[in-house]
Amino acid sequence: MDKTVWTVKQPVDTIPAALIKKYHITEINKKILESRHIVTEAALHDIFIADDIHDPFTMFDMDKAVKRIQTAVDNNEMILVYGDYDADGVTSVTVLVDSLKSIGANVGWYIPNRFTEGYGPNEQAFREASDAGVSLIITVDNGIQGHHEVDVANELGMDVIITDHHEIGQTLPDAYAILHPMHPDGSYPFHHLAGVGVSYKLACALNGQLNEHLLGFVAIGTISDLVSLTGENRVLVKRGLKALNANTPIGLKALLQQASFKGEITEETVGFIIGPRLNAVGRLDDARLACELLQIDDEDEAEWMSEQVDQFNIERKEIVSAITEQALIDVEEKIANGNRFIVVAKEGWNEGVLGIVASRITEQYHLPAIVLNIDYDNDYAKGSARSIAQVSMYDSLDASRALITKFGGHHMAAGMTLPIENIEQLEKALNNYLDTHIDGEIVREIEIDAAVEMSDITVKNINDMDKLRPFGTDFSAPLLSLMNVELTDVKQIGQNQAHLKMTVQNTLNALMWNEGARMSALPVGSQVNLAGTLQLNEWNGNVQPQMIVRHIKQDAMQMIDFRNVHPNSYKFLKDEQAAFVIHPSKDKLNEHYFHYGESISDYDKVIFRDLPDSEEKFLDTFNSVDATLIYFIFHTQKQLYFEGMPTSEKFKLLYKCIMIKPEINLEKEGGYLLQTIKVSADTLLFMLDVYHELGLIIKTGQRIKKQEVDKKVDLLSSSTYQARLNQLKLESKLLFSSFDEFKQYILSNNSLS
């Protein structure tokens, strides 16, 4: 059963009419903004105008850092920009190196290898820099935890300027200057810059201007690192995307061409195309290639590099898929054993992709997860962690710091190294920590921005919502709910049938990524609740709304309407694990067949194939069912609903026709009777069967002989007549009622309701 709790956000205040007019706020955007409590002049200005970039010199130590760099430039000192291997890291390097070169600096750059050197400052790399004559190291997107390495640099006579945005520990490294938006001695107005954001602030301070041409790289790093897309980050990303579209750098242009992308570069382009490809290089190999691609100015070289980067991304996907498949086997076992903090470890897992695997585990099970590679040669385990809103990964690991050699991160994610022998002990400690801090079950909570109807999903409304862009962390694309809608088509699409494509109410296309396996639980006709985001899909010049589904909810019991559907659609009848309910006159083919009136249990799927012979028996069987999927077909050889019951006048007219002659041959005179009484041949035969049962005639084959009776007979006393009345009643209630009426009827007669 789905234990996800959906909550529709409720507005506290409304947007004043004057502000609605000033910012041209449409009805759909008004609903979304009010649900997010964005109703004031200042808040709306941040959304629609987004122009507030803070003075870089308000960041603690900025003046000191700039003066040291200017001294290095004046003295032609060798400067090394020391980066990181993810998209935020390589864009941070690109931004600062460009800025330093523009002021005449003697600058080089270095990105550590994830596998041989790990994240952050590396002592050996620092020593080699010193040997090469470097006197100033500037770290970007790392360094705040590099206490030992900074001490080594100081001993070697090098100064270190740290620019970082990661979690600050209990003490700061003894660096020459530390640029950090949350510096404990500082008061920078915005705390959530990405590494590239801090690098850009330093670049602006050095150049004395905003460096618009660098903002595209700032947007890429900020979006890719999933930092809060509010405040100053919103300004940087909005202007950065504009810069990317106005003048796309040669390397990025080649990368997008390699990905067959055409069109406007948006935050989704960065999040799903550019960012993953830049990250893939550092996940599998040396990240220098990604950084060189960003800085390249030769089209032929850019084309070659982009091909290599794209190949890394393809390989990354394959590795992630294989590791995830292996990890999920262990995850299922651990959950079955009661674990709520998941730790999985195995030899031979690529350390560079373990964060993605951890994310998939966390998303699927809504539990914090750590995925580790075991390196027996070096006697350590190394990996990544992802968490959920209710559990701080940083605090959890900090509580078990004694078991971990090295770790860093924040509330939602972390990386770590630990001795192999400590893995099991760490898993127990983390589960104990979680049990201590969270009582009861961990429930996934989904906050819906607005509940909408099918009529709200229009091209115009989607275009209106796009005016709220860019979307990202802390300002996500509006999550909208569609309640009690019918799936009129469901199929798997994509490589390995990995994705799910649904049609809602015969009108709206809905896609759900990486959920193709759910198709069997979402049959055509299902009534579902959908939560997702909306976008426009253009094909051959035709623009249509489309929903990207994030969550699906179903009732515990799904009742599927296949009444009056052509038998060619009954594909599910081949399901050998289903129970079939058939008419008592039909033979059971095997143990999965049941007659009406019999009880059914321990089946996930039950198919009411035939129309029952009794309402009471139908309800008895239905009330015994505990399945999650119930199909209703109610097939009958002969439907009577549209012919109905012949009136008493027609019965009287038939009797008169029979009384005229002592004997009637239906082969010769049947046509006359049909024309006179105006009924179908089947109905005529039914009426004759009733008279035969009541003793008014003797029916032998095609010959009818009248019988004299000395008393009045009652049609209702005929079992044949009663059987037709019963079938008409059943067809009316079960077969030809609307499905809503039908469900209301059976649920009102459900002994469990």
Coordinates of C-alpha atoms in Angstrom, one line a residue, residues 256-480:
L256 CA 25.0 20.1 -27.2
Q257 CA 25.4 19.1 -30.9
Q258 CA 26.8 15.8 -29.8
A259 CA 23.7 15.3 -27.7
S260 CA 21.5 16.2 -30.7
F261 CA 20.0 19.1 -28.7
K262 CA 18.5 22.1 -30.5
G263 CA 16.6 24.9 -29.1
E264 CA 16.7 27.3 -26.1
I265 CA 19.1 26.4 -23.3
T266 CA 17.1 26.3 -20.1
E267 CA 17.8 25.0 -16.6
E268 CA 16.5 21.6 -17.7
T269 CA 19.1 21.6 -20.5
V270 CA 21.8 22.1 -17.9
G271 CA 20.3 19.7 -15.4
F272 CA 19.7 16.8 -17.8
I273 CA 22.2 17.3 -20.7
I274 CA 25.2 19.5 -19.8
G275 CA 25.6 18.8 -16.1
P276 CA 25.5 15.0 -16.3
R277 CA 28.0 14.9 -19.2
L278 CA 30.5 17.1 -17.4
N279 CA 30.0 15.1 -14.2
A280 CA 30.4 11.8 -16.1
V281 CA 34.1 12.5 -17.0
G282 CA 35.2 13.0 -13.4
R283 CA 33.1 10.1 -12.2
L284 CA 34.9 7.6 -14.5
D285 CA 38.3 9.2 -15.2
D286 CA 40.4 12.4 -14.9
A287 CA 38.1 15.4 -15.0
R288 CA 40.6 17.5 -17.0
L289 CA 38.9 16.7 -20.2
A290 CA 35.6 18.3 -19.0
C291 CA 37.5 21.5 -17.9
E292 CA 39.5 21.7 -21.1
L293 CA 36.2 21.4 -23.1
L294 CA 34.8 24.5 -21.3
Q295 CA 37.9 26.5 -22.1
I296 CA 38.6 25.4 -25.7
D297 CA 38.3 27.9 -28.5
D298 CA 39.0 25.5 -31.4
E299 CA 35.9 24.0 -33.1
D300 CA 37.6 20.8 -34.3
E301 CA 39.2 20.1 -30.9
A302 CA 35.8 20.9 -29.3
E303 CA 34.1 18.4 -31.5
W304 CA 36.6 15.6 -30.6
M305 CA 36.4 16.4 -26.9
S306 CA 32.6 16.5 -26.9
E307 CA 32.6 13.0 -28.5
Q308 CA 34.8 11.7 -25.7
V309 CA 32.7 13.4 -23.0
D310 CA 29.5 11.9 -24.5
Q311 CA 31.1 8.4 -24.5
F312 CA 31.9 8.8 -20.8
N313 CA 28.2 9.6 -20.2
I314 CA 27.1 6.5 -22.0
E315 CA 29.5 4.4 -20.1
R316 CA 28.4 6.0 -16.8
K317 CA 24.7 5.1 -17.5
E318 CA 25.6 1.5 -18.1
I319 CA 27.7 1.3 -14.9
V320 CA 25.0 2.9 -12.8
S321 CA 22.4 0.5 -14.1
A322 CA 24.6 -2.6 -13.3
I323 CA 25.5 -1.4 -9.8
T324 CA 22.0 -0.4 -9.0
E325 CA 20.6 -3.8 -10.0
Q326 CA 23.2 -5.5 -7.7
A327 CA 22.6 -3.1 -4.8
L328 CA 18.8 -3.4 -4.8
I329 CA 19.1 -7.1 -4.0
D330 CA 20.9 -6.2 -0.8
V331 CA 18.6 -3.3 -0.1
E332 CA 15.5 -5.5 -0.2
E333 CA 17.1 -8.0 2.3
K334 CA 18.1 -5.2 4.7
I335 CA 14.7 -3.7 4.7
A336 CA 13.2 -7.1 5.3
N337 CA 15.5 -7.3 8.3
G338 CA 14.2 -4.1 9.7
N339 CA 17.0 -1.7 8.6
R340 CA 15.9 1.9 8.0
F341 CA 19.3 3.4 7.4
I342 CA 20.6 1.5 4.3
V343 CA 24.3 0.7 4.0
V344 CA 25.4 -1.5 1.0
A345 CA 29.0 -2.3 0.1
K346 CA 30.7 -4.5 -2.5
E347 CA 34.1 -4.9 -4.1
G348 CA 34.5 -3.6 -7.6
W349 CA 31.8 -0.9 -7.6
N350 CA 33.0 2.3 -9.4
E351 CA 33.3 5.0 -6.7
G352 CA 32.5 7.7 -9.2
V353 CA 28.9 6.8 -9.7
L354 CA 27.9 5.6 -6.2
G355 CA 26.2 8.9 -5.4
I356 CA 23.8 8.3 -8.3
V357 CA 23.1 4.8 -7.0
A358 CA 22.5 6.1 -3.5
S359 CA 20.1 8.7 -4.9
R360 CA 18.1 6.0 -6.7
I361 CA 17.9 3.9 -3.5
T362 CA 16.8 6.9 -1.5
E363 CA 14.2 7.9 -4.2
Q364 CA 12.7 4.4 -4.4
Y365 CA 12.6 3.5 -0.7
H366 CA 12.5 7.0 0.9
L367 CA 15.3 6.0 3.3
P368 CA 18.8 7.4 3.8
A369 CA 21.4 5.3 2.0
I370 CA 25.2 4.8 1.9
V371 CA 26.8 3.0 -1.0
L372 CA 30.4 1.9 -0.6
N373 CA 33.1 0.3 -2.8
I374 CA 35.3 -2.1 -0.9
D375 CA 39.0 -1.8 -1.8
Y376 CA 40.7 -4.8 -0.2
D377 CA 44.1 -3.9 -1.6
N378 CA 44.2 -0.6 0.4
D379 CA 42.0 -1.9 3.2
Y380 CA 39.3 0.8 3.0
A381 CA 35.7 1.4 1.8
K382 CA 34.8 4.6 0.0
G383 CA 31.5 5.9 -1.3
S384 CA 28.7 8.3 -1.2
A385 CA 25.5 8.9 0.8
R386 CA 22.1 10.5 0.1
S387 CA 19.4 11.3 2.5
I388 CA 15.8 12.5 3.0
A389 CA 14.4 15.6 4.5
Q390 CA 13.7 14.0 7.8
V391 CA 17.3 12.8 8.4
S392 CA 20.5 14.9 8.3
M393 CA 23.2 12.9 6.7
Y394 CA 25.9 15.2 8.0
D395 CA 24.6 14.9 11.6
S396 CA 24.2 11.1 11.3
L397 CA 27.8 10.6 10.2
D398 CA 29.1 13.2 12.6
A399 CA 27.6 11.1 15.5
S400 CA 29.7 8.2 14.3
R401 CA 32.8 10.1 13.3
A402 CA 35.0 7.7 15.3
L403 CA 34.2 5.0 12.8
I404 CA 35.0 7.0 9.7
T405 CA 38.4 8.0 8.4
K406 CA 37.2 11.0 6.5
F407 CA 33.9 12.5 5.4
G408 CA 32.3 15.7 4.2
G409 CA 28.9 16.8 3.1
H410 CA 25.7 18.4 4.2
H411 CA 22.1 17.5 5.2
M412 CA 21.2 15.6 2.0
A413 CA 24.5 14.2 0.8
A414 CA 28.0 13.2 1.8
G415 CA 31.1 11.3 0.8
M416 CA 33.2 9.2 3.1
T417 CA 36.1 6.8 3.5
L418 CA 36.3 4.2 6.4
P419 CA 38.1 1.0 7.3
I420 CA 36.4 -2.1 5.9
E421 CA 36.0 -3.7 9.3
N422 CA 33.9 -0.7 10.5
I423 CA 31.2 -1.0 7.8
E424 CA 28.9 -3.3 9.8
Q425 CA 29.4 -1.3 13.0
L426 CA 28.7 1.9 11.2
E427 CA 25.5 0.4 9.8
K428 CA 24.3 -0.5 13.3
A429 CA 25.3 2.9 14.7
L430 CA 23.4 4.8 12.0
N431 CA 20.3 2.7 12.4
N432 CA 20.4 3.3 16.2
Y433 CA 20.9 7.0 15.6
L434 CA 17.9 7.0 13.3
D435 CA 15.7 5.1 15.7
T436 CA 16.7 7.5 18.5
H437 CA 15.9 10.6 16.5
I438 CA 12.8 9.5 14.5
D439 CA 9.9 7.7 16.2
G440 CA 7.5 5.6 14.1
E441 CA 7.5 5.0 10.4
I442 CA 9.3 7.3 8.0
V443 CA 6.6 8.5 5.6
R444 CA 7.2 10.2 2.3
E445 CA 5.6 13.6 2.3
I446 CA 4.7 15.2 -1.0
E447 CA 3.7 18.9 -1.1
I448 CA 1.4 19.8 -4.0
D449 CA 1.5 23.4 -5.2
A450 CA -2.0 23.3 -6.6
A451 CA -4.8 20.8 -7.4
V452 CA -5.9 21.3 -11.0
E453 CA -8.6 19.9 -13.3
M454 CA -8.1 18.6 -16.9
S455 CA -9.5 21.9 -18.2
D456 CA -6.6 23.8 -16.5
I457 CA -4.0 21.9 -18.5
T458 CA -3.6 24.2 -21.5
V459 CA -0.8 25.5 -23.7
K460 CA -1.6 29.0 -22.4
N461 CA -1.3 28.1 -18.7
I462 CA 1.9 26.2 -19.3
N463 CA 3.4 29.2 -21.1
D464 CA 2.3 31.3 -18.1
M465 CA 4.0 29.1 -15.6
D466 CA 7.2 29.3 -17.6
K467 CA 7.4 33.0 -16.6
L468 CA 8.2 31.7 -13.1
R469 CA 11.5 30.1 -14.3
P470 CA 14.2 29.2 -13.6
F471 CA 13.2 26.2 -11.5
G472 CA 15.5 24.3 -9.2
T473 CA 16.2 23.4 -5.6
D474 CA 13.9 25.3 -3.2
F475 CA 12.0 26.8 -6.1
S476 CA 11.0 23.7 -8.0
A477 CA 8.8 23.5 -11.1
P478 CA 5.1 23.6 -9.8
L479 CA 4.0 20.2 -8.7
L480 CA 0.3 19.9 -9.6

